[in-house]
Amino acid sequence: MAGASAGEPLELLFDVQTASWFGVDRVEIYLNGRMIRLLEPEIPPSALVDVRGKVTFTVPERDSWVVIIAMGLEDRNLMSPVSLDVPFGEIQLSRLASDGFGRIPAISALFAPTPTVPDWSPVPPYAVTNPIYIDVDGNGRYDAPLPRPDFCSRPCDPAVLDPEQCPAGQDCLLEEQVCGFPIPGKCDHRRPALGHHDD
């Protein structure tokens, strides 16, 4: 968590490091879900530090977050030195059917050949950082701009008899102090099943 004031410039320093047998050729930096910088380094896979970067951006008016995504999309940067290309199948039925019907002139004149799909897929390196939170309002925590959806558990106080604390159909769970659906003996392994008594 970093503290910052709205409207001021904030500098983000970062390194992207990889082993010597694969590399990174695309780095995306996101601020609140919007890409603010794209870097396309041309460093050979043998380099251990693929990117040593510095990005400056203006702090938004609200608490924010930054995420960095690094990937290697070029052939030279793939994980093939340590991964195997696993085929999807030795014979693709769509290809077999297309080839068979393509040899019959009456049918091949009516239908275009079925497009084939690759029999294997390369494995690119791909990494995503945890969010770096920026505390703009100074309260020491990240405050999301929108409230939690109704399906998320929200805190509540079981001592307060207020049905508006929780969404319709949910109760304020006594022990957890969050809104939810009490299901005795099913979802809470810490409580004995309904009707079970220790004598």
PDB file of C-alpha atoms in Angstrom:
ATOM      1  CA  MET A   1       0.000   0.000   0.000  1.00  0.00           C
ATOM      2  CA  ALA A   2       1.386   3.367  -1.001  1.00  0.00           C
ATOM      3  CA  GLY A   3       0.026   6.694   0.158  1.00  0.00           C
ATOM      4  CA  ALA A   4      -0.337   9.496  -2.399  1.00  0.00           C
ATOM      5  CA  SER A   5      -2.338  12.653  -3.020  1.00  0.00           C
ATOM      6  CA  ALA A   6      -4.771  13.033  -5.898  1.00  0.00           C
ATOM      7  CA  GLY A   7      -3.340  14.884  -8.883  1.00  0.00           C
ATOM      8  CA  GLU A   8       0.322  14.446  -7.964  1.00  0.00           C
ATOM      9  CA  PRO A   9       2.774  12.488 -10.131  1.00  0.00           C
ATOM     10  CA  LEU A  10       3.672   9.048  -8.808  1.00  0.00           C
ATOM     11  CA  GLU A  11       6.717   7.109  -9.979  1.00  0.00           C
ATOM     12  CA  LEU A  12       6.614   3.323 -10.275  1.00  0.00           C
ATOM     13  CA  LEU A  13       9.945   1.496 -10.440  1.00  0.00           C
ATOM     14  CA  PHE A  14       9.957  -2.171 -11.453  1.00  0.00           C
ATOM     15  CA  ASP A  15      12.174  -4.978 -12.745  1.00  0.00           C
ATOM     16  CA  VAL A  16      11.116  -7.969 -14.833  1.00  0.00           C
ATOM     17  CA  GLN A  17      13.532 -10.872 -14.405  1.00  0.00           C
ATOM     18  CA  THR A  18      13.521 -14.282 -16.094  1.00  0.00           C
ATOM     19  CA  ALA A  19      15.754 -17.329 -16.265  1.00  0.00           C
ATOM     20  CA  SER A  20      18.274 -17.463 -19.108  1.00  0.00           C
ATOM     21  CA  TRP A  21      16.263 -19.941 -21.200  1.00  0.00           C
ATOM     22  CA  PHE A  22      13.141 -17.816 -21.792  1.00  0.00           C
ATOM     23  CA  GLY A  23      12.321 -14.141 -21.955  1.00  0.00           C
ATOM     24  CA  VAL A  24       9.747 -11.386 -21.993  1.00  0.00           C
ATOM     25  CA  ASP A  25       8.837  -9.249 -24.995  1.00  0.00           C
ATOM     26  CA  ARG A  26       5.666  -7.515 -23.795  1.00  0.00           C
ATOM     27  CA  VAL A  27       4.987  -5.698 -20.514  1.00  0.00           C
ATOM     28  CA  GLU A  28       1.614  -4.041 -19.823  1.00  0.00           C
ATOM     29  CA  ILE A  29       0.995  -1.674 -16.908  1.00  0.00           C
ATOM     30  CA  TYR A  30      -2.601  -1.110 -15.776  1.00  0.00           C
ATOM     31  CA  LEU A  31      -4.026   1.618 -13.543  1.00  0.00           C
ATOM     32  CA  ASN A  32      -7.555   0.813 -12.320  1.00  0.00           C
ATOM     33  CA  GLY A  33      -8.037  -1.664 -15.180  1.00  0.00           C
ATOM     34  CA  ARG A  34      -6.885   0.684 -17.956  1.00  0.00           C
ATOM     35  CA  MET A  35      -3.546   0.109 -19.685  1.00  0.00           C
ATOM     36  CA  ILE A  36      -1.374   3.175 -19.174  1.00  0.00           C
ATOM     37  CA  ARG A  37       1.900   1.885 -20.614  1.00  0.00           C
ATOM     38  CA  LEU A  38       3.042  -0.791 -23.049  1.00  0.00           C
ATOM     39  CA  LEU A  39       6.682  -1.817 -23.211  1.00  0.00           C
ATOM     40  CA  GLU A  40       8.073  -4.145 -25.882  1.00  0.00           C
ATOM     41  CA  PRO A  41      11.656  -4.926 -24.879  1.00  0.00           C
ATOM     42  CA  GLU A  42      14.005  -6.499 -27.404  1.00  0.00           C
ATOM     43  CA  ILE A  43      16.269  -8.296 -24.970  1.00  0.00           C
ATOM     44  CA  PRO A  44      17.622 -11.789 -25.768  1.00  0.00           C
ATOM     45  CA  PRO A  45      16.271 -14.638 -23.618  1.00  0.00           C
ATOM     46  CA  SER A  46      19.721 -15.091 -22.077  1.00  0.00           C
ATOM     47  CA  ALA A  47      19.364 -11.765 -20.218  1.00  0.00           C
ATOM     48  CA  LEU A  48      18.307 -12.199 -16.586  1.00  0.00           C
ATOM     49  CA  VAL A  49      16.846  -8.681 -16.300  1.00  0.00           C
ATOM     50  CA  ASP A  50      14.444  -8.316 -19.223  1.00  0.00           C
ATOM     51  CA  VAL A  51      13.114  -4.919 -18.212  1.00  0.00           C
ATOM     52  CA  ARG A  52      14.210  -2.320 -15.700  1.00  0.00           C
ATOM     53  CA  GLY A  53      11.430   0.206 -15.928  1.00  0.00           C
ATOM     54  CA  LYS A  54      10.156   3.475 -14.547  1.00  0.00           C
ATOM     55  CA  VAL A  55       6.651   4.760 -15.193  1.00  0.00           C
ATOM     56  CA  THR A  56       5.257   8.063 -13.972  1.00  0.00           C
ATOM     57  CA  PHE A  57       1.507   8.672 -13.847  1.00  0.00           C
ATOM     58  CA  THR A  58      -0.898  11.128 -12.255  1.00  0.00           C
ATOM     59  CA  VAL A  59      -2.656   9.844  -9.140  1.00  0.00           C
ATOM     60  CA  PRO A  60      -6.438   9.648  -9.696  1.00  0.00           C
ATOM     61  CA  GLU A  61      -9.009  11.297  -7.415  1.00  0.00           C
ATOM     62  CA  ARG A  62      -9.804   7.997  -5.642  1.00  0.00           C
ATOM     63  CA  ASP A  63      -8.038   5.016  -4.123  1.00  0.00           C
ATOM     64  CA  SER A  64      -6.461   3.100  -6.987  1.00  0.00           C
ATOM     65  CA  TRP A  65      -4.479   0.020  -7.951  1.00  0.00           C
ATOM     66  CA  VAL A  66      -1.675  -0.818 -10.364  1.00  0.00           C
ATOM     67  CA  VAL A  67      -0.968  -4.229 -11.925  1.00  0.00           C
ATOM     68  CA  ILE A  68       1.936  -5.243 -14.169  1.00  0.00           C
ATOM     69  CA  ILE A  69       1.624  -8.106 -16.684  1.00  0.00           C
ATOM     70  CA  ALA A  70       4.694  -9.574 -18.386  1.00  0.00           C
ATOM     71  CA  MET A  71       4.650 -12.142 -21.177  1.00  0.00           C
ATOM     72  CA  GLY A  72       6.844 -13.686 -23.849  1.00  0.00           C
ATOM     73  CA  LEU A  73       4.959 -14.097 -27.123  1.00  0.00           C
ATOM     74  CA  GLU A  74       7.790 -14.451 -29.630  1.00  0.00           C
ATOM     75  CA  ASP A  75       9.070 -17.946 -30.489  1.00  0.00           C
ATOM     76  CA  ARG A  76      12.482 -17.261 -28.938  1.00  0.00           C
ATOM     77  CA  ASN A  77      10.867 -16.502 -25.563  1.00  0.00           C
ATOM     78  CA  LEU A  78       8.555 -19.516 -25.250  1.00  0.00           C
ATOM     79  CA  MET A  79       8.833 -22.087 -22.468  1.00  0.00           C
ATOM     80  CA  SER A  80       9.756 -24.864 -24.933  1.00  0.00           C
ATOM     81  CA  PRO A  81      13.149 -25.600 -23.336  1.00  0.00           C
ATOM     82  CA  VAL A  82      11.304 -27.024 -20.305  1.00  0.00           C
ATOM     83  CA  SER A  83       7.803 -27.741 -21.627  1.00  0.00           C
ATOM     84  CA  LEU A  84       6.606 -30.284 -24.145  1.00  0.00           C
ATOM     85  CA  ASP A  85       4.161 -29.511 -26.923  1.00  0.00           C
ATOM     86  CA  VAL A  86       1.294 -31.821 -26.017  1.00  0.00           C
ATOM     87  CA  PRO A  87      -0.815 -32.737 -29.061  1.00  0.00           C
ATOM     88  CA  PHE A  88      -4.594 -32.511 -28.749  1.00  0.00           C
ATOM     89  CA  GLY A  89      -5.008 -35.762 -30.645  1.00  0.00           C
ATOM     90  CA  GLU A  90      -3.220 -37.831 -33.245  1.00  0.00           C
ATOM     91  CA  ILE A  91      -6.180 -37.721 -35.652  1.00  0.00           C
ATOM     92  CA  GLN A  92      -8.643 -34.840 -35.679  1.00  0.00           C
ATOM     93  CA  LEU A  93     -12.024 -36.125 -36.783  1.00  0.00           C
ATOM     94  CA  SER A  94     -12.961 -32.804 -38.383  1.00  0.00           C
ATOM     95  CA  ARG A  95      -9.832 -32.933 -40.533  1.00  0.00           C
ATOM     96  CA  LEU A  96     -10.424 -36.576 -41.434  1.00  0.00           C
ATOM     97  CA  ALA A  97     -14.058 -35.899 -42.455  1.00  0.00           C
ATOM     98  CA  SER A  98     -13.105 -32.771 -44.385  1.00  0.00           C
ATOM     99  CA  ASP A  99     -10.380 -34.608 -46.301  1.00  0.00           C
ATOM    100  CA  GLY A 100     -12.710 -37.537 -47.044  1.00  0.00           C
ATOM    101  CA  PHE A 101     -15.654 -35.471 -48.323  1.00  0.00           C
ATOM    102  CA  GLY A 102     -13.299 -33.112 -50.156  1.00  0.00           C
ATOM    103  CA  ARG A 103     -12.400 -35.972 -52.484  1.00  0.00           C
ATOM    104  CA  ILE A 104     -16.028 -36.360 -53.652  1.00  0.00           C
ATOM    105  CA  PRO A 105     -16.575 -33.769 -56.423  1.00  0.00           C
ATOM    106  CA  ALA A 106     -20.358 -33.449 -55.893  1.00  0.00           C
ATOM    107  CA  ILE A 107     -19.884 -32.605 -52.195  1.00  0.00           C
ATOM    108  CA  SER A 108     -16.690 -30.547 -52.436  1.00  0.00           C
ATOM    109  CA  ALA A 109     -18.438 -28.226 -54.919  1.00  0.00           C
ATOM    110  CA  LEU A 110     -21.175 -27.429 -52.360  1.00  0.00           C
ATOM    111  CA  PHE A 111     -19.178 -27.056 -49.137  1.00  0.00           C
ATOM    112  CA  ALA A 112     -15.991 -25.218 -48.294  1.00  0.00           C
ATOM    113  CA  PRO A 113     -13.346 -27.323 -46.560  1.00  0.00           C
ATOM    114  CA  THR A 114     -13.532 -27.351 -42.762  1.00  0.00           C
ATOM    115  CA  PRO A 115     -10.899 -25.071 -41.249  1.00  0.00           C
ATOM    116  CA  THR A 116      -8.337 -26.985 -39.261  1.00  0.00           C
ATOM    117  CA  VAL A 117      -7.155 -26.101 -35.779  1.00  0.00           C
ATOM    118  CA  PRO A 118      -3.580 -26.469 -34.580  1.00  0.00           C
ATOM    119  CA  ASP A 119      -2.737 -29.884 -33.174  1.00  0.00           C
ATOM    120  CA  TRP A 120      -0.680 -28.318 -30.369  1.00  0.00           C
ATOM    121  CA  SER A 121      -0.409 -25.050 -28.532  1.00  0.00           C
ATOM    122  CA  PRO A 122       2.807 -23.298 -27.461  1.00  0.00           C
ATOM    123  CA  VAL A 123       3.368 -22.396 -23.800  1.00  0.00           C
ATOM    124  CA  PRO A 124       4.286 -18.709 -23.406  1.00  0.00           C
ATOM    125  CA  PRO A 125       5.655 -17.290 -20.163  1.00  0.00           C
ATOM    126  CA  TYR A 126       3.021 -15.150 -18.468  1.00  0.00           C
ATOM    127  CA  ALA A 127       3.149 -13.389 -15.092  1.00  0.00           C
ATOM    128  CA  VAL A 128       0.812 -10.979 -13.275  1.00  0.00           C
ATOM    129  CA  THR A 129       1.694  -9.025 -10.154  1.00  0.00           C
ATOM    130  CA  ASN A 130      -0.602  -8.669  -7.193  1.00  0.00           C
ATOM    131  CA  PRO A 131      -2.255  -5.244  -7.178  1.00  0.00           C
ATOM    132  CA  ILE A 132      -0.254  -2.373  -5.753  1.00  0.00           C
ATOM    133  CA  TYR A 133      -2.824  -0.301  -3.860  1.00  0.00           C
ATOM    134  CA  ILE A 134      -2.651   3.487  -3.685  1.00  0.00           C
ATOM    135  CA  ASP A 135      -4.331   5.069  -0.657  1.00  0.00           C
ATOM    136  CA  VAL A 136      -5.538   8.485  -1.825  1.00  0.00           C
ATOM    137  CA  ASP A 137      -7.973   9.380   0.980  1.00  0.00           C
ATOM    138  CA  GLY A 138      -5.404   8.637   3.698  1.00  0.00           C
ATOM    139  CA  ASN A 139      -7.473   6.171   5.760  1.00  0.00           C
ATOM    140  CA  GLY A 140      -4.824   3.423   5.550  1.00  0.00           C
ATOM    141  CA  ARG A 141      -6.756   1.009   3.325  1.00  0.00           C
ATOM    142  CA  TYR A 142      -7.955   0.590  -0.257  1.00  0.00           C
ATOM    143  CA  ASP A 143     -11.604   1.617  -0.736  1.00  0.00           C
ATOM    144  CA  ALA A 144     -13.203   0.265  -3.920  1.00  0.00           C
ATOM    145  CA  PRO A 145     -15.168   2.835  -5.962  1.00  0.00           C
ATOM    146  CA  LEU A 146     -18.322   0.689  -6.052  1.00  0.00           C
ATOM    147  CA  PRO A 147     -20.088  -1.238  -3.287  1.00  0.00           C
ATOM    148  CA  ARG A 148     -19.751  -4.995  -3.129  1.00  0.00           C
ATOM    149  CA  PRO A 149     -22.273  -6.944  -5.217  1.00  0.00           C
ATOM    150  CA  ASP A 150     -25.140  -8.544  -3.311  1.00  0.00           C
ATOM    151  CA  PHE A 151     -23.679 -12.026  -3.729  1.00  0.00           C
ATOM    152  CA  CYS A 152     -20.553 -11.067  -1.716  1.00  0.00           C
ATOM    153  CA  SER A 153     -20.557 -11.503   2.052  1.00  0.00           C
ATOM    154  CA  ARG A 154     -20.811  -8.144   3.745  1.00  0.00           C
ATOM    155  CA  PRO A 155     -20.064  -7.374   7.394  1.00  0.00           C
ATOM    156  CA  CYS A 156     -22.980  -7.039   9.789  1.00  0.00           C
ATOM    157  CA  ASP A 157     -23.615  -6.768  13.530  1.00  0.00           C
ATOM    158  CA  PRO A 158     -25.737  -9.612  14.946  1.00  0.00           C
ATOM    159  CA  ALA A 159     -26.582  -7.467  17.987  1.00  0.00           C
ATOM    160  CA  VAL A 160     -28.375  -4.926  15.797  1.00  0.00           C
ATOM    161  CA  LEU A 161     -31.874  -6.024  14.829  1.00  0.00           C
ATOM    162  CA  ASP A 162     -31.933  -4.283  11.472  1.00  0.00           C
ATOM    163  CA  PRO A 163     -33.081  -6.319   8.439  1.00  0.00           C
ATOM    164  CA  GLU A 164     -31.525  -3.709   6.122  1.00  0.00           C
ATOM    165  CA  GLN A 165     -28.010  -4.872   7.126  1.00  0.00           C
ATOM    166  CA  CYS A 166     -28.207  -7.832   4.751  1.00  0.00           C
ATOM    167  CA  PRO A 167     -29.667  -8.438   1.291  1.00  0.00           C
ATOM    168  CA  ALA A 168     -33.123  -9.992   1.128  1.00  0.00           C
ATOM    169  CA  GLY A 169     -33.147 -13.632   2.193  1.00  0.00           C
ATOM    170  CA  GLN A 170     -29.814 -13.494   4.046  1.00  0.00           C
ATOM    171  CA  ASP A 171     -29.248 -13.430   7.794  1.00  0.00           C
ATOM    172  CA  CYS A 172     -26.506 -11.888   9.890  1.00  0.00           C
ATOM    173  CA  LEU A 173     -24.463 -14.962  10.867  1.00  0.00           C
ATOM    174  CA  LEU A 174     -23.702 -14.792  14.578  1.00  0.00           C
ATOM    175  CA  GLU A 175     -20.180 -16.225  14.708  1.00  0.00           C
ATOM    176  CA  GLU A 176     -18.873 -14.932  11.372  1.00  0.00           C
ATOM    177  CA  GLN A 177     -20.562 -11.495  11.637  1.00  0.00           C
ATOM    178  CA  VAL A 178     -21.235 -11.439   7.898  1.00  0.00           C
ATOM    179  CA  CYS A 179     -24.437 -11.718   5.889  1.00  0.00           C
ATOM    180  CA  GLY A 180     -25.134 -15.184   4.530  1.00  0.00           C
ATOM    181  CA  PHE A 181     -27.340 -18.245   4.501  1.00  0.00           C
ATOM    182  CA  PRO A 182     -27.233 -20.369   7.657  1.00  0.00           C
ATOM    183  CA  ILE A 183     -27.131 -24.057   6.726  1.00  0.00           C
ATOM    184  CA  PRO A 184     -26.717 -26.058   9.944  1.00  0.00           C
ATOM    185  CA  GLY A 185     -24.468 -29.078   9.640  1.00  0.00           C
ATOM    186  CA  LYS A 186     -23.703 -28.498   5.969  1.00  0.00           C
ATOM    187  CA  CYS A 187     -21.407 -25.524   5.413  1.00  0.00           C
ATOM    188  CA  ASP A 188     -20.010 -24.923   8.869  1.00  0.00           C
ATOM    189  CA  HIS A 189     -17.782 -27.742  10.090  1.00  0.00           C
ATOM    190  CA  ARG A 190     -17.217 -25.973  13.420  1.00  0.00           C
ATOM    191  CA  ARG A 191     -20.814 -26.415  14.610  1.00  0.00           C
ATOM    192  CA  PRO A 192     -22.546 -29.735  15.351  1.00  0.00           C
ATOM    193  CA  ALA A 193     -25.263 -30.814  12.942  1.00  0.00           C
ATOM    194  CA  LEU A 194     -28.809 -29.743  13.708  1.00  0.00           C
ATOM    195  CA  GLY A 195     -30.326 -31.936  16.415  1.00  0.00           C
ATOM    196  CA  HIS A 196     -26.953 -33.272  17.624  1.00  0.00           C
ATOM    197  CA  HIS A 197     -26.282 -32.748  21.335  1.00  0.00           C
ATOM    198  CA  ASP A 198     -23.165 -33.514  23.354  1.00  0.00           C
ATOM    199  CA  ASP A 199     -24.201 -35.098  26.687  1.00  0.00           C
TER     200      ASP A 199
END
